[in-house]
Amino acid sequence: MLMGIRLIFIPFLSILVLACKDKVSVDALESRGTETGGEEIVVHSEYAGIEPTTPEETELYKPVPAVVNPYDPIKKVPSDAIVLFGGDNLDNWISSRDSTAAKWIVNNDGSMTVNNKTGDIQTVQNFGSIQLHLEWKSPAEIQGKGQSRGNSGVFLNGLYEVQVLDNNDNDTYVNGQVGSIYKQHVPLAMASVPTGEWNIYDIIYHAPEFNDEGDKIKSGTITVLHNGVLIQDNVEIKGTTPYIGWPKNPAHGKGPLRLQDHGDNSRVSYRNIWVREL
Ligand code: MG
């Protein structure tokens, strides 16, 4: 009799577990056992009553992540990246002033340099949330001080500036120093290489979201690695990053990536600029 019950019950239990297996979501997995109530573990899951008894029940097989070659043999960047400046020309860039051809200087070493007072340049293509890689260099010959020494900037969505500045032996207000989200977030560290050498910014930008009335319903965020050092850790964008005034929150969709001509002969150079759309 007992054997008969086992024969019926065990297959039934197996079918029940298998039926639930496909429904287990990542959220459900993450929430298991994350909170305690008294001495009991409280599990926030619609499957709380069924504790997995095999490893397979908590293994997911889809969706399968896309394959990205990090060292694409032709592009020399991740295979799904969009190269915005590869060293040869400024075809992907226009003047922010009047949308004519970008007037910055293309050098014969695969870099480009701010052409003083010709204005900012921006990408032809518009982007929303992105992973951005770029390299920048302050002029080796030191000119000016404070905000007037090697000042440029990377404007995400054309609106939110990650500061570029030669801060070596050059103090300024900390929410405007190199790696700051200009006048919003002080960087966690100052990780510049010596003046005249190439810095690397790797930036993850998530665009803010707006409703149909134009109100912001979700803030954007920025993460910055400066030469591999985390200096902005998923910080919340409070709005635009003006020189004078508070941040503003105009509704927007995708926008260009913009690089700053600070207008004071801050001849900053850039190279190897690429993005991956998120
Ligand atoms: Mg700047």
mmCIF file of C-alpha atoms and ligand atoms in Angstrom:
data_model
loop_
_atom_site.group_PDB
_atom_site.id
_atom_site.type_symbol
_atom_site.label_atom_id
_atom_site.label_comp_id
_atom_site.label_asym_id
_atom_site.label_seq_id
_atom_site.Cartn_x
_atom_site.Cartn_y
_atom_site.Cartn_z
ATOM 1 C CA MET A 1 0.000 0.000 0.000
ATOM 2 C CA LEU A 2 2.733 2.433 1.048
ATOM 3 C CA MET A 3 4.722 1.535 -2.042
ATOM 4 C CA GLY A 4 1.624 2.260 -4.146
ATOM 5 C CA ILE A 5 1.246 5.768 -2.723
ATOM 6 C CA ARG A 6 4.927 6.464 -3.409
ATOM 7 C CA LEU A 7 4.563 5.243 -6.980
ATOM 8 C CA ILE A 8 1.724 7.709 -7.570
ATOM 9 C CA PHE A 9 2.981 10.622 -5.475
ATOM 10 C CA ILE A 10 6.577 10.881 -6.678
ATOM 11 C CA PRO A 11 5.781 11.156 -10.420
ATOM 12 C CA PHE A 12 3.044 13.687 -9.566
ATOM 13 C CA LEU A 13 5.512 15.821 -7.604
ATOM 14 C CA SER A 14 8.014 15.658 -10.444
ATOM 15 C CA ILE A 15 5.439 16.873 -12.967
ATOM 16 C CA LEU A 16 4.457 19.720 -10.633
ATOM 17 C CA VAL A 17 8.073 20.847 -10.241
ATOM 18 C CA LEU A 18 8.743 20.661 -13.970
ATOM 19 C CA ALA A 19 5.591 22.649 -14.709
ATOM 20 C CA CYS A 20 6.761 25.433 -12.424
ATOM 21 C CA LYS A 21 10.353 25.369 -13.664
ATOM 22 C CA ASP A 22 9.760 27.359 -16.833
ATOM 23 C CA LYS A 23 7.923 30.066 -14.914
ATOM 24 C CA VAL A 24 10.760 30.899 -12.557
ATOM 25 C CA SER A 25 11.813 34.455 -13.341
ATOM 26 C CA VAL A 26 15.097 36.174 -12.592
ATOM 27 C CA ASP A 27 13.280 38.445 -10.139
ATOM 28 C CA ALA A 28 11.888 35.466 -8.329
ATOM 29 C CA LEU A 29 15.335 33.935 -8.100
ATOM 30 C CA GLU A 30 16.889 37.131 -6.811
ATOM 31 C CA SER A 31 14.258 37.597 -4.186
ATOM 32 C CA ARG A 32 14.564 34.214 -2.589
ATOM 33 C CA GLY A 33 15.638 34.474 0.995
ATOM 34 C CA THR A 34 16.672 38.116 0.792
ATOM 35 C CA GLU A 35 14.596 39.220 3.749
ATOM 36 C CA THR A 36 14.096 37.742 7.145
ATOM 37 C CA GLY A 37 11.038 38.055 9.342
ATOM 38 C CA GLY A 38 11.783 36.883 12.831
ATOM 39 C CA GLU A 39 13.508 33.589 12.502
ATOM 40 C CA GLU A 40 11.634 32.632 9.368
ATOM 41 C CA ILE A 41 12.921 33.385 5.905
ATOM 42 C CA VAL A 42 10.326 35.328 3.958
ATOM 43 C CA VAL A 43 10.466 34.509 0.255
ATOM 44 C CA HIS A 44 8.793 37.008 -2.089
ATOM 45 C CA SER A 45 7.900 34.657 -4.850
ATOM 46 C CA GLU A 46 4.739 33.246 -6.285
ATOM 47 C CA TYR A 47 6.547 29.937 -6.042
ATOM 48 C CA ALA A 48 7.447 30.391 -2.418
ATOM 49 C CA GLY A 49 5.806 27.116 -1.451
ATOM 50 C CA ILE A 50 7.941 25.036 -3.756
ATOM 51 C CA GLU A 51 11.576 25.014 -2.736
ATOM 52 C CA PRO A 52 13.753 23.752 -5.591
ATOM 53 C CA THR A 53 15.318 20.408 -4.861
ATOM 54 C CA THR A 54 17.543 20.087 -7.927
ATOM 55 C CA PRO A 55 20.044 22.505 -9.521
ATOM 56 C CA GLU A 56 18.248 22.362 -12.873
ATOM 57 C CA GLU A 57 15.161 24.060 -11.451
ATOM 58 C CA THR A 58 17.063 27.323 -10.974
ATOM 59 C CA GLU A 59 18.934 27.303 -14.279
ATOM 60 C CA LEU A 60 17.751 29.575 -17.120
ATOM 61 C CA TYR A 61 18.499 28.844 -20.769
ATOM 62 C CA LYS A 62 16.846 31.785 -22.509
ATOM 63 C CA PRO A 63 16.960 34.459 -23.662
ATOM 64 C CA VAL A 64 20.442 33.663 -24.900
ATOM 65 C CA PRO A 65 22.743 36.752 -24.771
ATOM 66 C CA ALA A 66 23.981 38.073 -28.115
ATOM 67 C CA VAL A 67 27.522 37.119 -29.051
ATOM 68 C CA VAL A 68 29.868 40.134 -29.219
ATOM 69 C CA ASN A 69 33.445 39.807 -30.372
ATOM 70 C CA PRO A 70 35.269 42.273 -28.099
ATOM 71 C CA TYR A 71 38.176 42.544 -30.522
ATOM 72 C CA ASP A 72 36.528 42.652 -33.917
ATOM 73 C CA PRO A 73 39.404 42.038 -36.352
ATOM 74 C CA ILE A 74 38.276 44.743 -38.773
ATOM 75 C CA LYS A 75 36.763 47.407 -36.552
ATOM 76 C CA LYS A 76 39.252 46.846 -33.718
ATOM 77 C CA VAL A 77 36.410 47.511 -31.288
ATOM 78 C CA PRO A 78 33.483 45.365 -30.078
ATOM 79 C CA SER A 79 31.719 43.887 -33.081
ATOM 80 C CA ASP A 80 28.389 45.581 -32.315
ATOM 81 C CA ALA A 81 29.914 49.012 -31.627
ATOM 82 C CA ILE A 82 29.366 52.103 -33.775
ATOM 83 C CA VAL A 83 32.669 53.797 -34.486
ATOM 84 C CA LEU A 84 32.202 57.571 -34.243
ATOM 85 C CA PHE A 85 35.820 58.525 -34.716
ATOM 86 C CA GLY A 86 38.351 56.020 -35.956
ATOM 87 C CA GLY A 87 41.145 58.480 -36.733
ATOM 88 C CA ASP A 88 40.677 59.283 -40.424
ATOM 89 C CA ASN A 89 37.954 61.871 -40.718
ATOM 90 C CA LEU A 90 35.108 63.753 -39.041
ATOM 91 C CA ASP A 91 32.405 62.413 -41.332
ATOM 92 C CA ASN A 92 30.270 61.371 -38.364
ATOM 93 C CA TRP A 93 30.442 64.853 -36.795
ATOM 94 C CA ILE A 94 28.974 68.278 -37.479
ATOM 95 C CA SER A 95 29.273 71.734 -35.959
ATOM 96 C CA SER A 96 26.845 72.197 -33.054
ATOM 97 C CA ARG A 97 26.472 75.835 -34.055
ATOM 98 C CA ASP A 98 25.135 75.497 -37.550
ATOM 99 C CA SER A 99 25.210 71.806 -38.508
ATOM 100 C CA THR A 100 27.906 72.432 -41.109
ATOM 101 C CA ALA A 101 30.951 70.165 -41.380
ATOM 102 C CA ALA A 102 32.914 69.829 -38.135
ATOM 103 C CA LYS A 103 35.926 72.153 -38.143
ATOM 104 C CA TRP A 104 38.143 70.465 -35.580
ATOM 105 C CA ILE A 105 41.627 69.349 -36.604
ATOM 106 C CA VAL A 106 42.271 65.761 -37.687
ATOM 107 C CA ASN A 107 45.864 64.835 -36.838
ATOM 108 C CA ASN A 108 48.031 62.290 -38.616
ATOM 109 C CA ASP A 109 48.335 60.134 -35.482
ATOM 110 C CA GLY A 110 44.679 59.055 -35.516
ATOM 111 C CA SER A 111 43.448 61.752 -33.165
ATOM 112 C CA MET A 112 41.530 65.006 -33.503
ATOM 113 C CA THR A 113 41.977 68.277 -31.626
ATOM 114 C CA VAL A 114 39.649 71.088 -30.637
ATOM 115 C CA ASN A 115 39.902 73.952 -33.116
ATOM 116 C CA ASN A 116 39.680 76.915 -30.788
ATOM 117 C CA LYS A 117 36.519 78.996 -31.007
ATOM 118 C CA THR A 118 35.053 77.024 -33.900
ATOM 119 C CA GLY A 119 32.485 75.668 -31.456
ATOM 120 C CA ASP A 120 31.375 72.316 -30.152
ATOM 121 C CA ILE A 121 31.010 69.360 -32.459
ATOM 122 C CA GLN A 122 28.350 66.670 -32.255
ATOM 123 C CA THR A 123 27.523 63.384 -33.851
ATOM 124 C CA VAL A 124 25.291 63.223 -36.888
ATOM 125 C CA GLN A 125 23.580 60.227 -35.361
ATOM 126 C CA ASN A 126 21.375 60.531 -32.302
ATOM 127 C CA PHE A 127 21.571 58.149 -29.381
ATOM 128 C CA GLY A 128 19.594 57.262 -26.278
ATOM 129 C CA SER A 129 21.171 55.024 -23.663
ATOM 130 C CA ILE A 130 24.708 54.047 -24.583
ATOM 131 C CA GLN A 131 27.972 52.550 -23.523
ATOM 132 C CA LEU A 132 30.617 55.039 -24.653
ATOM 133 C CA HIS A 133 34.362 54.639 -25.013
ATOM 134 C CA LEU A 134 36.649 57.538 -25.804
ATOM 135 C CA GLU A 135 40.173 58.666 -25.147
ATOM 136 C CA TRP A 136 41.256 62.242 -24.511
ATOM 137 C CA LYS A 137 44.476 64.117 -23.930
ATOM 138 C CA SER A 138 45.274 67.516 -22.460
ATOM 139 C CA PRO A 139 47.870 69.563 -24.341
ATOM 140 C CA ALA A 140 51.365 68.847 -23.054
ATOM 141 C CA GLU A 141 52.151 72.531 -23.120
ATOM 142 C CA ILE A 142 50.383 73.934 -20.073
ATOM 143 C CA GLN A 143 48.349 77.065 -20.567
ATOM 144 C CA GLY A 144 45.890 78.749 -18.214
ATOM 145 C CA LYS A 145 44.696 77.536 -14.849
ATOM 146 C CA GLY A 146 41.560 76.328 -13.114
ATOM 147 C CA GLN A 147 38.729 75.819 -15.575
ATOM 148 C CA SER A 148 40.815 77.325 -18.375
ATOM 149 C CA ARG A 149 43.399 74.533 -18.529
ATOM 150 C CA GLY A 150 42.594 71.738 -20.929
ATOM 151 C CA ASN A 151 38.830 72.136 -20.516
ATOM 152 C CA SER A 152 36.504 70.205 -22.775
ATOM 153 C CA GLY A 153 33.611 67.920 -22.036
ATOM 154 C CA VAL A 154 31.498 65.025 -23.175
ATOM 155 C CA PHE A 155 27.809 65.927 -23.368
ATOM 156 C CA LEU A 156 25.642 62.822 -23.211
ATOM 157 C CA ASN A 157 22.406 63.200 -25.146
ATOM 158 C CA GLY A 158 23.862 66.612 -26.027
ATOM 159 C CA LEU A 159 22.814 67.840 -22.558
ATOM 160 C CA TYR A 160 24.677 66.264 -19.653
ATOM 161 C CA GLU A 161 28.391 67.029 -19.320
ATOM 162 C CA VAL A 162 31.042 64.669 -18.071
ATOM 163 C CA GLN A 163 33.887 67.105 -17.455
ATOM 164 C CA VAL A 164 37.206 66.878 -19.257
ATOM 165 C CA LEU A 165 39.902 68.996 -17.604
ATOM 166 C CA ASP A 166 43.635 69.055 -16.947
ATOM 167 C CA ASN A 167 43.460 68.833 -13.151
ATOM 168 C CA ASN A 168 47.087 67.907 -12.567
ATOM 169 C CA ASP A 169 48.447 70.455 -10.070
ATOM 170 C CA ASN A 170 45.465 72.552 -11.011
ATOM 171 C CA ASP A 171 42.738 72.863 -8.404
ATOM 172 C CA THR A 172 39.234 74.031 -9.131
ATOM 173 C CA TYR A 173 35.788 73.553 -7.613
ATOM 174 C CA VAL A 174 35.403 69.814 -7.083
ATOM 175 C CA ASN A 175 31.997 69.516 -8.713
ATOM 176 C CA GLY A 176 33.623 70.915 -11.845
ATOM 177 C CA GLN A 177 36.861 68.954 -11.758
ATOM 178 C CA VAL A 178 37.851 66.248 -14.195
ATOM 179 C CA GLY A 179 35.322 63.415 -14.189
ATOM 180 C CA SER A 180 32.585 65.421 -12.503
ATOM 181 C CA ILE A 181 29.050 65.451 -13.793
ATOM 182 C CA TYR A 182 29.377 69.174 -14.159
ATOM 183 C CA LYS A 183 28.095 70.963 -11.040
ATOM 184 C CA GLN A 184 26.090 67.882 -10.002
ATOM 185 C CA HIS A 185 28.310 65.027 -8.926
ATOM 186 C CA VAL A 186 31.848 65.202 -7.562
ATOM 187 C CA PRO A 187 33.914 62.272 -8.874
ATOM 188 C CA LEU A 188 34.838 59.521 -6.402
ATOM 189 C CA ALA A 189 38.490 59.864 -7.365
ATOM 190 C CA MET A 190 40.859 61.924 -9.522
ATOM 191 C CA ALA A 191 42.394 59.312 -11.806
ATOM 192 C CA SER A 192 44.121 61.337 -14.512
ATOM 193 C CA VAL A 193 47.342 60.269 -16.173
ATOM 194 C CA PRO A 194 50.134 62.874 -16.485
ATOM 195 C CA THR A 195 49.337 65.905 -18.617
ATOM 196 C CA GLY A 196 49.934 65.199 -22.281
ATOM 197 C CA GLU A 197 49.184 61.465 -22.019
ATOM 198 C CA TRP A 198 46.024 59.686 -23.111
ATOM 199 C CA ASN A 199 43.150 59.246 -20.664
ATOM 200 C CA ILE A 200 40.358 56.741 -21.189
ATOM 201 C CA TYR A 201 36.709 57.301 -20.340
ATOM 202 C CA ASP A 202 34.305 54.380 -20.355
ATOM 203 C CA ILE A 203 30.827 55.691 -19.707
ATOM 204 C CA ILE A 204 27.467 53.993 -19.251
ATOM 205 C CA TYR A 205 24.570 56.353 -19.775
ATOM 206 C CA HIS A 206 20.922 55.554 -19.249
ATOM 207 C CA ALA A 207 18.671 58.274 -20.598
ATOM 208 C CA PRO A 208 15.894 59.793 -18.484
ATOM 209 C CA GLU A 209 12.290 59.024 -19.353
ATOM 210 C CA PHE A 210 9.461 61.518 -19.831
ATOM 211 C CA ASN A 211 5.697 61.101 -20.082
ATOM 212 C CA ASP A 212 3.473 62.534 -22.808
ATOM 213 C CA GLU A 213 3.040 65.739 -20.791
ATOM 214 C CA GLY A 214 6.791 66.263 -20.833
ATOM 215 C CA ASP A 215 7.333 65.498 -17.152
ATOM 216 C CA LYS A 216 10.330 63.436 -16.144
ATOM 217 C CA ILE A 217 9.123 60.113 -14.783
ATOM 218 C CA LYS A 218 12.495 58.432 -14.420
ATOM 219 C CA SER A 219 15.911 60.030 -13.955
ATOM 220 C CA GLY A 220 18.826 59.165 -16.181
ATOM 221 C CA THR A 221 22.003 57.704 -14.697
ATOM 222 C CA ILE A 222 25.705 57.897 -15.473
ATOM 223 C CA THR A 223 28.569 55.591 -14.601
ATOM 224 C CA VAL A 224 32.129 56.614 -15.475
ATOM 225 C CA LEU A 225 35.364 54.657 -15.394
ATOM 226 C CA HIS A 226 38.397 56.935 -15.754
ATOM 227 C CA ASN A 227 41.431 54.930 -16.789
ATOM 228 C CA GLY A 228 39.698 51.891 -15.314
ATOM 229 C CA VAL A 229 38.921 53.599 -12.004
ATOM 230 C CA LEU A 230 35.267 53.953 -11.030
ATOM 231 C CA ILE A 231 34.670 57.677 -10.533
ATOM 232 C CA GLN A 232 30.890 57.971 -11.057
ATOM 233 C CA ASP A 233 28.847 55.093 -9.709
ATOM 234 C CA ASN A 234 25.457 55.032 -11.385
ATOM 235 C CA VAL A 235 24.690 58.582 -10.265
ATOM 236 C CA GLU A 236 21.296 60.153 -10.869
ATOM 237 C CA ILE A 237 21.177 62.940 -13.435
ATOM 238 C CA LYS A 238 19.423 65.895 -11.869
ATOM 239 C CA GLY A 239 18.997 67.724 -15.164
ATOM 240 C CA THR A 240 21.094 69.749 -17.573
ATOM 241 C CA THR A 241 24.578 70.875 -16.511
ATOM 242 C CA PRO A 242 24.727 74.655 -17.060
ATOM 243 C CA TYR A 243 27.636 76.903 -16.123
ATOM 244 C CA ILE A 244 25.179 79.274 -14.447
ATOM 245 C CA GLY A 245 21.873 78.190 -12.962
ATOM 246 C CA TRP A 246 20.117 75.078 -11.703
ATOM 247 C CA PRO A 247 19.696 71.874 -13.682
ATOM 248 C CA LYS A 248 16.703 71.915 -16.019
ATOM 249 C CA ASN A 249 14.689 68.966 -17.249
ATOM 250 C CA PRO A 250 13.425 69.573 -20.762
ATOM 251 C CA ALA A 251 11.711 66.530 -22.227
ATOM 252 C CA HIS A 252 13.800 64.877 -24.907
ATOM 253 C CA GLY A 253 14.288 61.724 -26.853
ATOM 254 C CA LYS A 254 17.507 60.608 -28.455
ATOM 255 C CA GLY A 255 20.181 63.227 -29.014
ATOM 256 C CA PRO A 256 23.729 63.636 -30.304
ATOM 257 C CA LEU A 257 26.942 63.044 -28.448
ATOM 258 C CA ARG A 258 28.592 66.461 -28.167
ATOM 259 C CA LEU A 259 32.201 67.427 -27.481
ATOM 260 C CA GLN A 260 33.019 70.818 -26.046
ATOM 261 C CA ASP A 261 35.161 73.612 -27.444
ATOM 262 C CA HIS A 262 35.661 75.616 -24.250
ATOM 263 C CA GLY A 263 36.846 78.572 -26.295
ATOM 264 C CA ASP A 264 39.977 79.374 -24.307
ATOM 265 C CA ASN A 265 42.563 77.597 -26.407
ATOM 266 C CA SER A 266 42.074 74.392 -24.394
ATOM 267 C CA ARG A 267 43.394 72.252 -27.207
ATOM 268 C CA VAL A 268 42.136 68.894 -25.966
ATOM 269 C CA SER A 269 42.500 65.928 -28.316
ATOM 270 C CA TYR A 270 40.284 62.880 -28.748
ATOM 271 C CA ARG A 271 40.652 59.465 -30.343
ATOM 272 C CA ASN A 272 39.041 56.007 -30.511
ATOM 273 C CA ILE A 273 35.442 57.030 -29.953
ATOM 274 C CA TRP A 274 32.809 54.341 -30.170
ATOM 275 C CA VAL A 275 29.422 53.562 -28.675
ATOM 276 C CA ARG A 276 27.231 50.558 -28.132
ATOM 277 C CA GLU A 277 23.535 51.299 -27.989
ATOM 278 C CA LEU A 278 21.836 49.894 -24.905
HETATM 279 MG MG MG B 1 33.981 71.381 -19.804
#
